[in-house]
XYZ file of C-alpha atoms in Angstrom:
771
model
C -138.635 -0.664 -89.440
C -141.428 0.200 -91.870
C -144.688 -1.690 -92.117
C -146.942 -1.922 -95.182
C -150.710 -2.296 -95.010
C -153.824 -1.620 -97.078
C -157.190 -0.362 -95.859
C -160.520 -0.886 -97.591
C -163.160 1.546 -96.314
C -166.844 1.593 -97.230
C -169.695 3.944 -96.358
C -170.226 7.589 -97.243
C -166.636 8.063 -98.355
C -166.897 9.674 -101.788
C -167.773 13.272 -102.506
C -167.256 14.225 -98.860
C -163.578 15.225 -98.834
C -162.329 11.810 -97.762
C -159.286 11.630 -100.047
C -157.865 15.083 -99.220
C -158.516 14.384 -95.535
C -156.489 11.168 -95.784
C -153.820 12.946 -97.857
C -153.364 15.630 -95.192
C -153.334 13.083 -92.368
C -150.676 10.963 -94.126
C -148.505 14.035 -94.734
C -148.929 15.170 -91.140
C -147.682 11.783 -89.894
C -144.978 11.357 -92.530
C -146.462 8.269 -94.165
C -146.090 7.137 -97.768
C -148.665 5.382 -99.878
C -151.769 6.133 -101.922
C -155.545 6.428 -101.937
C -158.116 5.901 -104.692
C -161.854 5.663 -105.141
C -163.523 2.639 -106.665
C -167.075 1.328 -106.865
C -166.568 -0.444 -103.544
C -165.393 2.542 -101.490
C -161.876 3.884 -100.948
C -158.663 1.884 -101.015
C -155.694 3.170 -98.985
C -152.125 1.831 -99.027
C -149.715 2.897 -96.279
C -146.023 2.552 -95.621
C -144.182 3.857 -92.565
C -143.271 3.257 -88.954
C -145.683 1.026 -87.018
C -146.572 3.714 -84.455
C -147.336 6.195 -87.245
C -149.573 3.700 -89.059
C -151.386 2.924 -85.790
C -151.817 6.640 -85.143
C -153.173 7.125 -88.681
C -155.776 4.368 -88.242
C -156.899 5.644 -84.839
C -157.277 9.235 -86.052
C -159.110 8.267 -89.249
C -161.570 6.026 -87.425
C -162.276 8.481 -84.621
C -162.386 11.690 -86.670
C -163.317 11.188 -90.351
C -164.368 14.189 -92.484
C -167.551 15.904 -91.228
C -169.803 14.608 -94.019
C -168.327 11.082 -94.084
C -169.681 7.945 -92.477
C -167.500 4.846 -92.161
C -169.431 1.577 -92.382
C -166.628 -0.896 -93.122
C -162.945 -0.643 -92.169
C -160.894 -3.639 -93.313
C -157.127 -4.162 -92.982
C -155.548 -6.109 -95.870
C -152.063 -7.539 -96.249
C -149.873 -5.618 -98.712
C -146.383 -6.492 -99.939
C -145.784 -2.805 -100.633
C -143.326 -3.557 -103.414
C -144.213 -0.360 -105.285
C -144.751 1.955 -102.297
C -142.584 4.979 -101.550
C -142.327 5.854 -97.865
C -141.557 9.494 -98.694
C -144.522 10.142 -100.948
C -148.310 9.857 -100.548
C -150.400 10.263 -103.705
C -154.044 10.399 -104.755
C -154.620 8.014 -107.633
C -157.256 8.084 -110.347
C -160.568 6.429 -109.500
C -161.259 2.924 -110.742
C -164.565 1.528 -111.933
C -165.733 -2.045 -111.602
C -166.612 -4.277 -108.680
C -169.871 -4.475 -106.768
C -170.863 -1.031 -105.561
C -170.611 -0.671 -101.796
C -170.176 3.083 -101.789
C -173.018 5.006 -100.172
C -174.057 7.873 -102.436
C -174.054 10.992 -100.305
C -177.249 13.016 -100.055
C -177.131 16.618 -101.231
C -175.779 18.933 -98.543
C -176.597 22.544 -97.785
C -174.037 25.248 -98.417
C -171.310 25.492 -95.782
C -170.405 28.680 -93.853
C -167.220 29.108 -95.922
C -169.097 29.144 -99.226
C -171.732 31.460 -97.764
C -168.918 33.829 -96.774
C -167.474 33.609 -100.310
C -170.713 34.656 -102.035
C -171.052 37.610 -99.646
C -167.438 38.753 -100.054
C -167.041 41.364 -102.856
C -163.328 40.573 -103.146
C -163.885 36.849 -103.720
C -164.320 35.574 -107.290
C -167.404 33.621 -106.131
C -169.138 36.815 -104.989
C -172.884 36.494 -105.682
C -172.280 33.312 -107.668
C -175.367 31.069 -107.142
C -173.555 27.745 -107.739
C -170.647 28.091 -105.318
C -169.731 24.877 -103.512
C -166.807 22.943 -102.071
C -165.966 19.500 -100.755
C -168.031 20.163 -97.638
C -171.279 21.140 -99.345
C -173.366 21.175 -102.502
C -175.197 18.697 -104.727
C -174.379 14.986 -104.784
C -177.257 12.554 -105.359
C -179.172 14.884 -107.664
C -176.342 15.186 -110.211
C -174.571 11.795 -110.071
C -175.040 9.403 -112.983
C -172.679 6.544 -112.048
C -170.086 5.405 -109.539
C -167.360 6.114 -108.656
C -168.293 9.701 -107.882
C -166.161 11.687 -110.353
C -167.013 14.797 -112.382
C -167.238 12.828 -115.631
C -170.050 10.801 -114.034
C -172.113 13.876 -113.092
C -174.222 16.493 -114.845
C -171.247 18.872 -114.472
C -169.245 16.880 -117.021
C -169.886 19.323 -119.869
C -168.752 22.360 -117.857
C -165.009 22.690 -118.521
C -163.201 24.129 -115.517
C -161.312 27.401 -115.891
C -157.662 27.535 -114.829
C -158.434 28.827 -111.337
C -161.120 26.221 -110.636
C -158.921 23.464 -112.013
C -156.048 24.553 -109.758
C -158.315 24.358 -106.697
C -159.792 21.065 -107.890
C -156.345 19.476 -108.182
C -154.862 20.827 -104.941
C -155.316 18.310 -102.090
C -154.833 21.102 -99.567
C -157.670 23.209 -100.986
C -161.201 22.813 -99.659
C -162.444 22.506 -103.257
C -160.175 19.571 -104.020
C -162.171 17.089 -106.103
C -165.445 18.841 -105.318
C -167.094 17.522 -108.455
C -169.540 20.432 -109.037
C -166.818 23.065 -108.476
C -167.187 26.098 -110.738
C -167.181 29.878 -110.779
C -168.800 32.658 -112.850
C -166.207 32.104 -115.575
C -166.867 28.431 -116.209
C -169.954 27.170 -114.424
C -173.728 27.050 -114.767
C -175.638 30.203 -115.620
C -178.968 31.646 -114.534
C -181.734 32.652 -116.917
C -184.960 34.559 -116.344
C -187.867 33.633 -118.594
C -191.581 34.006 -118.948
C -193.878 31.081 -118.101
C -193.659 29.875 -121.710
C -189.853 29.900 -121.681
C -189.400 33.167 -123.581
C -186.044 34.585 -122.521
C -186.027 37.821 -120.546
C -182.356 37.826 -119.518
C -179.352 35.569 -118.991
C -177.334 38.178 -117.098
C -176.783 36.722 -113.620
C -176.935 40.014 -111.711
C -180.060 41.145 -113.523
C -181.757 37.755 -113.004
C -181.158 37.846 -109.252
C -182.108 41.488 -108.775
C -185.187 41.312 -110.998
C -186.391 38.119 -109.345
C -186.132 39.761 -105.905
C -187.886 42.917 -107.130
C -190.756 41.015 -108.725
C -191.211 38.742 -105.704
C -191.646 41.800 -103.486
C -194.309 43.036 -105.897
C -196.321 39.819 -105.516
C -195.148 37.748 -108.497
C -195.164 33.954 -108.433
C -191.961 32.264 -109.596
C -190.817 28.783 -110.479
C -187.221 28.638 -109.211
C -184.885 25.761 -109.967
C -183.044 24.453 -106.906
C -180.970 21.354 -106.170
C -183.511 18.607 -106.757
C -186.270 20.386 -108.625
C -188.295 23.563 -108.965
C -190.053 25.445 -106.167
C -193.112 27.609 -106.591
C -192.099 30.782 -104.777
C -193.865 33.942 -103.659
C -193.718 36.492 -100.862
C -195.091 34.697 -97.765
C -196.277 38.019 -96.299
C -198.242 38.971 -99.416
C -201.768 37.627 -98.878
C -202.854 38.260 -102.450
C -199.812 36.414 -103.852
C -200.254 33.418 -101.539
C -203.995 33.205 -102.207
C -203.349 33.466 -105.935
C -200.811 30.642 -105.736
C -203.371 28.466 -103.935
C -206.047 29.248 -106.518
C -203.778 28.627 -109.499
C -202.335 25.409 -108.118
C -205.755 24.240 -106.841
C -204.370 23.748 -103.336
C -207.049 25.310 -101.133
C -205.920 24.350 -97.643
C -202.744 22.255 -97.392
C -200.029 24.170 -95.479
C -197.267 25.819 -97.518
C -193.615 25.655 -96.457
C -191.853 28.937 -95.769
C -188.158 29.646 -96.360
C -186.694 32.224 -93.995
C -183.441 34.158 -94.219
C -181.975 33.061 -90.880
C -182.783 31.860 -87.380
C -183.644 35.385 -86.266
C -186.356 35.626 -88.910
C -187.560 32.114 -88.059
C -188.003 33.088 -84.405
C -190.418 35.822 -85.427
C -192.796 33.201 -86.822
C -192.315 30.107 -84.655
C -191.800 28.998 -81.078
C -189.539 26.005 -80.629
C -187.420 23.908 -78.333
C -183.647 23.927 -78.619
C -183.760 20.667 -80.577
C -186.054 22.219 -83.173
C -183.734 25.165 -83.765
C -180.854 22.710 -84.102
C -182.814 20.733 -86.708
C -183.633 23.911 -88.603
C -179.957 24.908 -88.840
C -178.555 21.387 -89.358
C -176.574 20.459 -92.473
C -179.648 18.686 -93.846
C -181.697 21.929 -93.814
C -185.074 20.152 -93.663
C -188.475 21.769 -93.453
C -189.160 21.686 -89.713
C -192.761 21.626 -88.511
C -192.917 24.017 -85.551
C -195.526 25.734 -83.433
C -196.641 29.109 -84.721
C -195.354 31.898 -82.497
C -197.887 33.336 -80.090
C -198.508 36.975 -80.959
C -197.540 38.242 -77.508
C -194.256 36.297 -77.609
C -193.346 37.096 -81.200
C -189.691 38.046 -81.562
C -189.034 40.773 -84.126
C -185.515 40.773 -85.638
C -183.619 44.020 -85.145
C -183.102 46.253 -88.183
C -185.719 44.311 -90.132
C -189.115 45.558 -91.186
C -191.407 43.116 -89.428
C -194.100 41.493 -91.505
C -196.770 38.977 -90.609
C -197.124 35.775 -92.575
C -200.150 35.748 -94.841
C -203.097 34.048 -93.144
C -203.460 31.607 -96.032
C -199.949 30.145 -95.612
C -201.152 27.562 -93.050
C -204.838 28.206 -92.357
C -206.626 26.719 -89.374
C -203.672 24.952 -87.769
C -201.183 25.947 -85.092
C -198.094 24.668 -86.938
C -195.837 26.189 -89.558
C -193.200 24.512 -91.726
C -190.009 26.572 -91.860
C -186.653 26.008 -93.508
C -183.455 27.933 -94.129
C -181.724 28.623 -97.463
C -179.652 25.603 -98.459
C -178.105 26.764 -101.730
C -176.237 29.975 -102.576
C -179.083 30.890 -104.935
C -181.634 30.744 -102.121
C -179.331 32.669 -99.781
C -178.787 35.432 -102.337
C -182.518 35.794 -102.973
C -183.373 35.873 -99.265
C -180.650 38.483 -98.701
C -182.264 40.641 -101.380
C -185.949 40.298 -100.468
C -185.331 40.240 -96.681
C -188.711 38.645 -96.038
C -190.012 35.061 -95.811
C -190.828 33.231 -99.031
C -193.324 30.489 -99.692
C -191.294 27.707 -101.319
C -193.429 24.712 -102.199
C -192.708 21.875 -104.621
C -193.440 22.724 -108.237
C -195.778 20.015 -109.455
C -199.372 19.299 -110.288
C -201.384 17.577 -107.585
C -200.393 13.926 -107.326
C -197.359 14.301 -109.587
C -193.636 14.343 -108.732
C -191.524 17.464 -108.362
C -190.619 19.028 -111.726
C -186.900 19.036 -112.582
C -186.872 20.580 -116.088
C -188.179 23.967 -117.250
C -189.931 22.415 -120.249
C -192.369 20.730 -117.840
C -193.019 24.057 -116.128
C -193.923 25.492 -119.556
C -196.250 22.585 -120.313
C -197.852 21.973 -116.914
C -197.594 25.111 -114.797
C -197.547 27.979 -117.307
C -200.877 29.103 -115.875
C -199.555 28.980 -112.318
C -196.308 30.969 -112.531
C -195.558 34.484 -113.728
C -191.818 33.946 -114.250
C -189.195 31.183 -114.197
C -185.711 31.488 -112.696
C -183.846 28.638 -114.364
C -180.244 27.448 -114.687
C -178.407 25.125 -117.067
C -177.025 22.526 -114.640
C -179.201 19.458 -115.343
C -180.835 17.620 -112.462
C -180.219 13.895 -112.917
C -182.448 12.668 -110.074
C -185.283 14.705 -108.627
C -185.348 15.142 -104.871
C -187.933 17.005 -102.852
C -187.340 18.822 -99.552
C -187.264 16.719 -96.397
C -189.946 17.378 -93.776
C -189.297 16.600 -90.111
C -190.510 17.458 -86.635
C -189.355 16.953 -83.064
C -191.737 14.875 -80.991
C -191.680 12.157 -78.352
C -188.208 13.435 -77.479
C -186.722 12.496 -80.847
C -186.477 13.284 -84.548
C -189.463 12.212 -86.590
C -189.097 12.189 -90.369
C -192.308 12.889 -92.262
C -190.804 13.108 -95.759
C -187.427 11.512 -96.434
C -185.680 13.490 -99.164
C -182.977 16.120 -99.641
C -180.254 16.052 -96.995
C -181.210 12.631 -95.603
C -181.771 10.504 -98.695
C -180.626 8.253 -100.150
C -180.670 6.777 -96.644
C -178.142 3.983 -96.102
C -178.166 1.599 -93.160
C -176.071 -1.353 -92.123
C -177.761 -4.681 -91.545
C -176.006 -7.108 -89.159
C -177.470 -9.901 -91.275
C -176.419 -9.797 -94.944
C -178.911 -10.461 -97.700
C -178.421 -13.705 -99.631
C -179.007 -11.890 -102.907
C -179.714 -8.413 -104.152
C -183.111 -7.320 -102.812
C -185.547 -4.745 -104.140
C -188.539 -3.475 -102.146
C -191.097 -1.527 -104.145
C -192.888 0.122 -101.219
C -196.520 1.223 -100.865
C -199.021 3.067 -103.040
C -198.832 6.339 -101.133
C -195.737 8.266 -99.981
C -193.750 5.727 -101.946
C -190.053 5.145 -101.488
C -187.952 2.277 -102.861
C -185.626 0.002 -100.937
C -182.565 -1.980 -102.011
C -180.517 -4.556 -100.123
C -176.938 -5.402 -101.130
C -174.979 -7.531 -98.708
C -174.916 -5.683 -95.386
C -176.186 -2.433 -96.966
C -179.819 -1.354 -96.976
C -180.769 1.702 -99.037
C -183.960 3.750 -98.928
C -184.633 6.122 -101.819
C -185.821 9.700 -101.501
C -189.560 10.334 -101.400
C -191.275 9.471 -104.673
C -194.877 10.235 -103.704
C -198.369 8.895 -104.299
C -198.600 6.563 -107.290
C -201.972 7.586 -108.666
C -200.848 9.078 -111.975
C -198.863 7.996 -115.011
C -196.323 10.732 -114.276
C -195.818 9.449 -110.720
C -195.420 5.869 -111.922
C -192.873 7.048 -114.491
C -190.944 8.802 -111.711
C -191.081 5.559 -109.715
C -189.503 3.701 -112.655
C -186.846 6.380 -113.202
C -185.829 6.286 -109.549
C -185.666 2.504 -109.615
C -183.508 2.512 -112.749
C -181.243 5.157 -111.247
C -180.528 3.024 -108.183
C -180.072 -0.105 -110.270
C -177.550 1.778 -112.397
C -175.657 3.285 -109.457
C -175.383 0.038 -107.524
C -175.486 -2.490 -110.350
C -178.519 -4.071 -108.700
C -179.670 -7.417 -110.091
C -182.473 -8.430 -107.717
C -182.897 -12.056 -106.858
C -185.921 -11.126 -104.775
C -188.579 -8.433 -105.093
C -190.738 -7.478 -102.109
C -194.145 -5.815 -102.321
C -197.234 -4.995 -100.287
C -199.920 -7.643 -99.864
C -202.423 -5.407 -101.660
C -202.589 -6.895 -105.179
C -203.856 -3.729 -106.860
C -201.266 -1.249 -105.630
C -199.235 0.038 -108.575
C -195.926 -1.119 -106.981
C -197.397 -4.582 -106.308
C -198.460 -4.927 -109.940
C -194.999 -3.788 -111.026
C -193.356 -6.331 -108.695
C -195.373 -9.191 -110.176
C -194.435 -8.172 -113.707
C -190.786 -7.729 -112.762
C -190.542 -11.112 -111.061
C -191.967 -12.801 -114.156
C -189.800 -10.956 -116.667
C -186.392 -11.941 -117.978
C -184.546 -15.222 -117.925
C -183.409 -15.183 -114.299
C -185.482 -16.643 -111.506
C -186.685 -13.805 -109.301
C -188.632 -14.594 -106.150
C -191.607 -12.436 -105.173
C -192.394 -11.850 -101.501
C -195.316 -9.868 -100.122
C -195.604 -8.280 -96.688
C -198.737 -7.099 -94.918
C -198.802 -3.295 -94.789
C -199.032 -2.756 -91.026
C -196.496 -5.469 -90.293
C -194.126 -3.622 -92.648
C -194.698 -0.433 -90.645
C -193.417 -2.107 -87.483
C -190.623 -3.846 -89.382
C -189.362 -0.432 -90.503
C -188.873 0.594 -86.867
C -187.197 -2.734 -86.165
C -184.840 -2.154 -89.100
C -184.028 1.335 -87.834
C -182.931 -0.311 -84.594
C -181.287 -3.404 -86.193
C -183.683 -5.564 -84.209
C -185.022 -8.969 -85.197
C -186.254 -10.080 -81.751
C -189.954 -9.596 -80.871
C -191.440 -6.153 -80.304
C -194.907 -4.886 -79.428
C -196.058 -2.793 -82.348
C -198.820 -0.214 -82.627
C -199.507 0.425 -86.315
C -201.977 3.302 -86.764
C -202.752 4.810 -90.156
C -205.508 5.570 -92.630
C -205.722 2.318 -94.529
C -203.973 -0.869 -95.561
C -205.210 -4.265 -96.689
C -205.417 -6.712 -93.823
C -205.026 -10.480 -93.962
C -208.806 -10.839 -93.659
C -209.283 -8.587 -96.732
C -210.744 -5.763 -94.645
C -208.985 -2.412 -94.270
C -206.761 -2.361 -91.196
C -205.261 0.719 -89.595
C -205.532 0.531 -85.793
C -203.486 -2.595 -85.094
C -201.670 -4.038 -82.088
C -199.105 -6.527 -83.380
C -196.588 -8.863 -81.792
C -193.789 -8.859 -84.355
C -190.574 -10.688 -85.075
C -188.558 -10.087 -88.235
C -190.477 -12.795 -90.102
C -193.881 -13.200 -88.429
C -196.557 -11.225 -86.656
C -199.553 -11.978 -84.483
C -202.497 -9.608 -84.395
C -203.150 -9.096 -80.690
C -206.045 -6.722 -81.176
C -206.765 -3.175 -82.173
C -209.673 -1.019 -83.142
C -213.070 -2.688 -83.500
C -214.021 -2.787 -87.225
C -216.715 -0.478 -88.548
C -218.375 0.007 -91.937
C -217.053 2.511 -94.467
C -220.153 3.767 -96.310
C -219.154 5.148 -99.665
C -215.794 3.355 -99.672
C -213.060 5.805 -100.676
C -215.405 8.747 -100.111
C -215.173 8.085 -96.381
C -211.568 9.323 -96.357
C -212.606 12.738 -97.715
C -215.989 13.034 -95.977
C -215.453 12.232 -92.268
C -219.146 12.489 -91.444
C -219.611 9.152 -93.235
C -217.292 7.402 -90.761
C -218.941 9.194 -87.837
C -222.375 8.094 -89.007
C -221.171 4.507 -89.265
C -219.740 4.534 -85.731
C -222.789 6.172 -84.122
C -225.437 4.213 -86.060
C -225.502 1.334 -83.576
C -225.882 3.641 -80.580
C -228.290 6.404 -81.652
C -231.659 6.314 -83.366
C -232.218 7.877 -86.771
C -234.025 10.818 -85.190
C -231.199 11.374 -82.706
C -228.672 11.304 -85.530
C -230.788 13.725 -87.543
C -230.618 16.181 -84.651
C -226.809 16.358 -84.586
C -225.293 19.442 -86.244
C -222.681 17.315 -88.026
C -225.460 15.624 -90.038
C -227.552 18.749 -90.686
C -226.682 18.607 -94.387
C -228.449 15.234 -94.746
C -232.166 15.063 -95.423
C -234.102 12.342 -93.634
C -234.299 10.153 -96.800
C -230.568 10.583 -97.427
C -229.775 9.687 -93.837
C -231.959 6.590 -94.008
C -230.260 5.472 -97.232
C -226.804 5.819 -95.640
C -227.967 3.845 -92.595
C -229.175 1.042 -94.890
C -225.760 0.920 -96.593
C -224.008 0.787 -93.227
C -226.104 -2.188 -92.128
C -225.878 -4.028 -95.428
C -223.807 -7.267 -95.435
C -220.690 -6.928 -97.551
C -220.126 -3.214 -96.883
C -216.403 -2.528 -96.670
C -215.099 -2.777 -93.108
C -212.208 -0.879 -91.542
C -210.291 -0.773 -88.255
C -208.475 2.443 -89.162
C -207.328 4.725 -86.345
C -206.906 7.484 -88.915
C -210.588 7.277 -89.770
C -211.477 7.360 -86.049
C -209.559 10.657 -85.762
C -211.507 11.920 -88.778
C -214.797 10.948 -87.126
C -213.859 12.763 -83.911
C -213.069 15.905 -85.932
C -216.462 15.668 -87.658
C -218.278 15.183 -84.340
C -216.658 18.306 -82.875
C -217.568 20.340 -85.948
C -213.907 20.852 -86.890
C -213.826 19.204 -90.306
C -216.640 17.960 -92.500
C -214.669 17.648 -95.705
C -210.991 16.725 -96.030
C -209.110 18.776 -98.632
C -205.790 16.960 -98.160
C -204.603 13.806 -96.426
C -204.332 14.207 -92.674
C -206.186 17.531 -92.560
C -208.819 16.373 -90.063
C -206.126 15.079 -87.718
C -204.154 18.341 -87.990
C -207.230 20.426 -87.228
C -208.158 18.157 -84.326
C -204.664 18.512 -82.869
C -204.723 22.291 -83.285
C -208.096 22.330 -81.543
C -206.731 20.221 -78.687
C -203.809 22.615 -78.228
C -206.253 25.452 -77.497
C -207.880 23.599 -74.601
C -208.220 25.600 -71.385
C -209.637 24.462 -68.092
C -210.013 20.880 -66.834
C -209.679 18.091 -69.397
C -212.325 15.399 -68.943
C -211.320 11.762 -68.786
C -212.398 9.628 -71.705
C -211.712 5.917 -72.066
C -211.124 3.844 -75.187
C -212.588 0.640 -73.836
C -210.950 -2.706 -74.541
C -213.620 -5.330 -75.183
C -212.022 -8.755 -75.541
C -208.927 -7.356 -77.234
C -210.702 -4.821 -79.414
C -210.968 -1.107 -78.718
C -214.489 0.279 -79.010
C -214.083 3.474 -80.993
C -217.839 3.970 -81.283
C -218.269 3.975 -77.497
C -215.513 6.595 -77.211
C -217.350 8.909 -79.611
C -220.630 8.357 -77.774
C -218.878 9.369 -74.536
C -217.699 12.553 -76.229
C -221.256 13.258 -77.384
C -222.593 12.763 -73.851
C -219.970 15.172 -72.505
C -221.041 17.753 -75.082
C -224.712 17.356 -74.206
C -224.593 17.139 -70.410
C -221.456 18.861 -69.166
C -221.100 21.606 -71.748
C -217.435 20.705 -72.131
C -215.648 22.778 -74.766
C -214.821 21.089 -78.080
C -211.146 21.961 -77.480
C -211.081 20.081 -74.184
C -212.858 17.118 -75.740
C -210.348 16.996 -78.596
C -207.560 16.908 -76.023
C -209.360 14.218 -74.020
C -209.885 12.111 -77.157
C -206.139 12.060 -77.935
C -205.327 11.288 -74.291
C -207.717 8.342 -74.399
C -205.813 6.843 -77.342
C -202.485 7.299 -75.531
C -203.931 5.730 -72.361
C -205.163 2.718 -74.336
C -201.723 2.172 -75.890
C -200.006 2.373 -72.507
C -202.510 -0.001 -70.935
C -202.006 -2.564 -73.696
C -198.224 -2.263 -73.431
C -198.403 -2.762 -69.663
C -199.281 -6.405 -70.296
C -196.020 -6.947 -72.231
C -193.403 -5.390 -69.923
C -190.478 -7.292 -71.437
C -191.067 -6.110 -74.994
C -189.883 -2.804 -76.449
C -192.625 -0.761 -78.095
C -192.655 0.344 -81.750
C -195.023 3.103 -82.895
C -195.529 3.525 -86.622
C -198.044 4.826 -89.138
C -199.193 8.268 -90.169
C -201.425 8.767 -87.111
C -198.290 9.089 -84.975
C -197.434 12.272 -86.882
C -199.761 13.801 -84.297
C -197.209 15.292 -81.927
C -199.809 15.435 -79.169
C -200.476 11.708 -79.452
C -196.798 10.746 -79.837
C -195.741 12.919 -76.893
C -198.527 11.662 -74.630
C -197.819 8.033 -75.546
C -194.071 8.361 -74.998
C -194.663 9.998 -71.628
C -196.969 7.230 -70.436
C -194.651 4.455 -71.630
C -191.727 6.117 -69.877
C -193.698 6.397 -66.648
C -194.283 2.640 -66.846
C -190.587 1.969 -67.422
C -191.215 0.653 -70.942
C -188.738 1.112 -73.797
C -189.865 3.021 -76.892
C -187.838 2.207 -80.001
C -186.639 5.375 -81.803
C -187.577 6.033 -85.421
C -184.129 7.280 -86.396
C -184.282 8.824 -89.861
C -186.909 6.366 -91.114
C -190.270 7.988 -91.947
C -193.022 7.128 -89.487
C -195.632 7.110 -92.258
C -195.779 5.000 -95.425
C -192.401 6.409 -96.494
C -190.775 3.771 -94.277
C -192.720 0.783 -95.647
C -190.056 -0.195 -98.224
C -187.440 -0.493 -95.475
C -189.796 -2.747 -93.515
C -190.250 -4.880 -96.613
C -186.457 -5.129 -96.955
C -186.069 -6.129 -93.315
C -188.540 -8.960 -93.855
C -186.711 -10.146 -96.985
C -183.287 -10.035 -95.296
C -184.573 -12.497 -92.696
C -186.840 -14.570 -94.971
C -185.355 -14.853 -98.466
C -183.105 -17.849 -98.959
C -183.573 -19.108 -95.407
């Protein structure tokens, strides 16, 4: 006897080969019925013997398509009056309904497509836009749901007969791959000058000429999946230095794209987990340790070249990633050497997605542009990750991982929108049980960045038909997103509630959300800055957190920030503030780190430090900066986090015994000044190397965290904030907590820095709004 049922499935179920997978499974089991996409997911109707239906459900749940993720799986009664037990069909998609589909992130090219572009007998040979159901662009080209070609930037490319036949064949791996195309019908390359003047639109010439010019030292803007890269030969010191000069990026590390794992191993040392991350479907930039010269592996049959010294100066880490599009793979095959591939933008602005902006903004930076005519709907930068504390740590959430979708056990009472922080901004949206985190938007200090923020917000509202009943923002009233949230809540006819969440509380909430936890946790929130409830700048906080409240248990003892914002770029200012209460003016004058200050200048700074009303901070990030200044590592910060990176690189070079330093706890507050004075005494009396002292400083922070956590043995520990991007600190802290039998909550795919703030804001709203 036949049974008739319907299944409603939500999650990442569109654009990932879900329908052909179901079609093949139904045929294999001899079931009739249908499947279709709609804005809510996929809807399957089945008719057949009970044991076959049961087998179908078990196989689909346990082994969905590789790129799919099932969030909801609901059985619905079906009278089956129009079903045919002998025939299973794929129906046209339907629009309408509240969107519950999770838009898939862009995926790197699959091995099958890579084989196609390298096969001279295949019609996709050397075609830079080859893709199939298992790979290729998604988020960056979709305009609306459901995910069909007419709703993407491929809509105006009419398929040729061969592509259409593959597209319509459920047994073909290109079935309903929306960007499917070939050299006869798809996007085309073009090679132009920096002003857009056409050099060639012949695909073969464009590829070959680009490779030839790169090897000669040219700087290119190359259009990828989510935007343009600035590209040059990473072994060509003159080219890399020229790129830095033209882009006014003097010191910040540059990411390097390598041909394959073999080439990567010649530049980096890594654990097995790091190599797995590098070759994962997401193809992120992976921060790894530079290979030691004596251990450097040289690929066979490849002319070995050293990376230019200016790729990542002064630090022991390198950011590597593998080609993730056919275009990148073809170029790397041709040049057979590593390429710098950094985001094409002006400092503080979002990644550029259209050639016209390269002409207008970066014409003086690039020598040539390799463009194509497939429009990018939504920009998306490259993801940046590292492996530390025994787990994945996301530094920049973007291509491959984002949009990030999570399930919340507790549904939101209304649509929620979280506008995130001022720096490393991402946006968050809550719809029912679904929480979404946008790709990295960036620092909102320019009109262009704020425009990108608005475009991303409108894109998500359009995709998911979001009508927020609640907007969540940071406590800081002058952050651009906070100002936007106030305006948004007051606009229109509908009542929209505005919630604000303290910055460091939101950091810990993001870790709680990643672990679907609402019960109390012990949080350590360490970063550069964030407005505290007492209107000072927090950043070294110990917090007892639930999903709706927090208690500040302690943290770093506040200190003055002479010069305000200047203190973040001139670490000696913070150091002077911390040492002022412990050393006389003459003693301070004698320190090498203050040699640039005349006696009158020093006295003026000391007066500012002691003046009532001077801005106060408890920032752990600034304490790291001060330690770097004390050790003579960094006197001026060229990019955010530089002092911490240099300090960590210094610590990694430590040889010999590491002294013991202590971050003293004085009535719940850590005395950062006393720690620096101890370092100074070690330098003066024991002649301890700066490298060993840098290592001891980081160990002291880890020891202090573990000691504080020891007093709360029943609470899991959450670490969040940009300071924990220090692998040395994160590893040391995790080790100590483990030795004490304490549980460390994993970060999952949620950024540890401010990129996770919007998710923390959402988690607060889910548990607070409408309660």
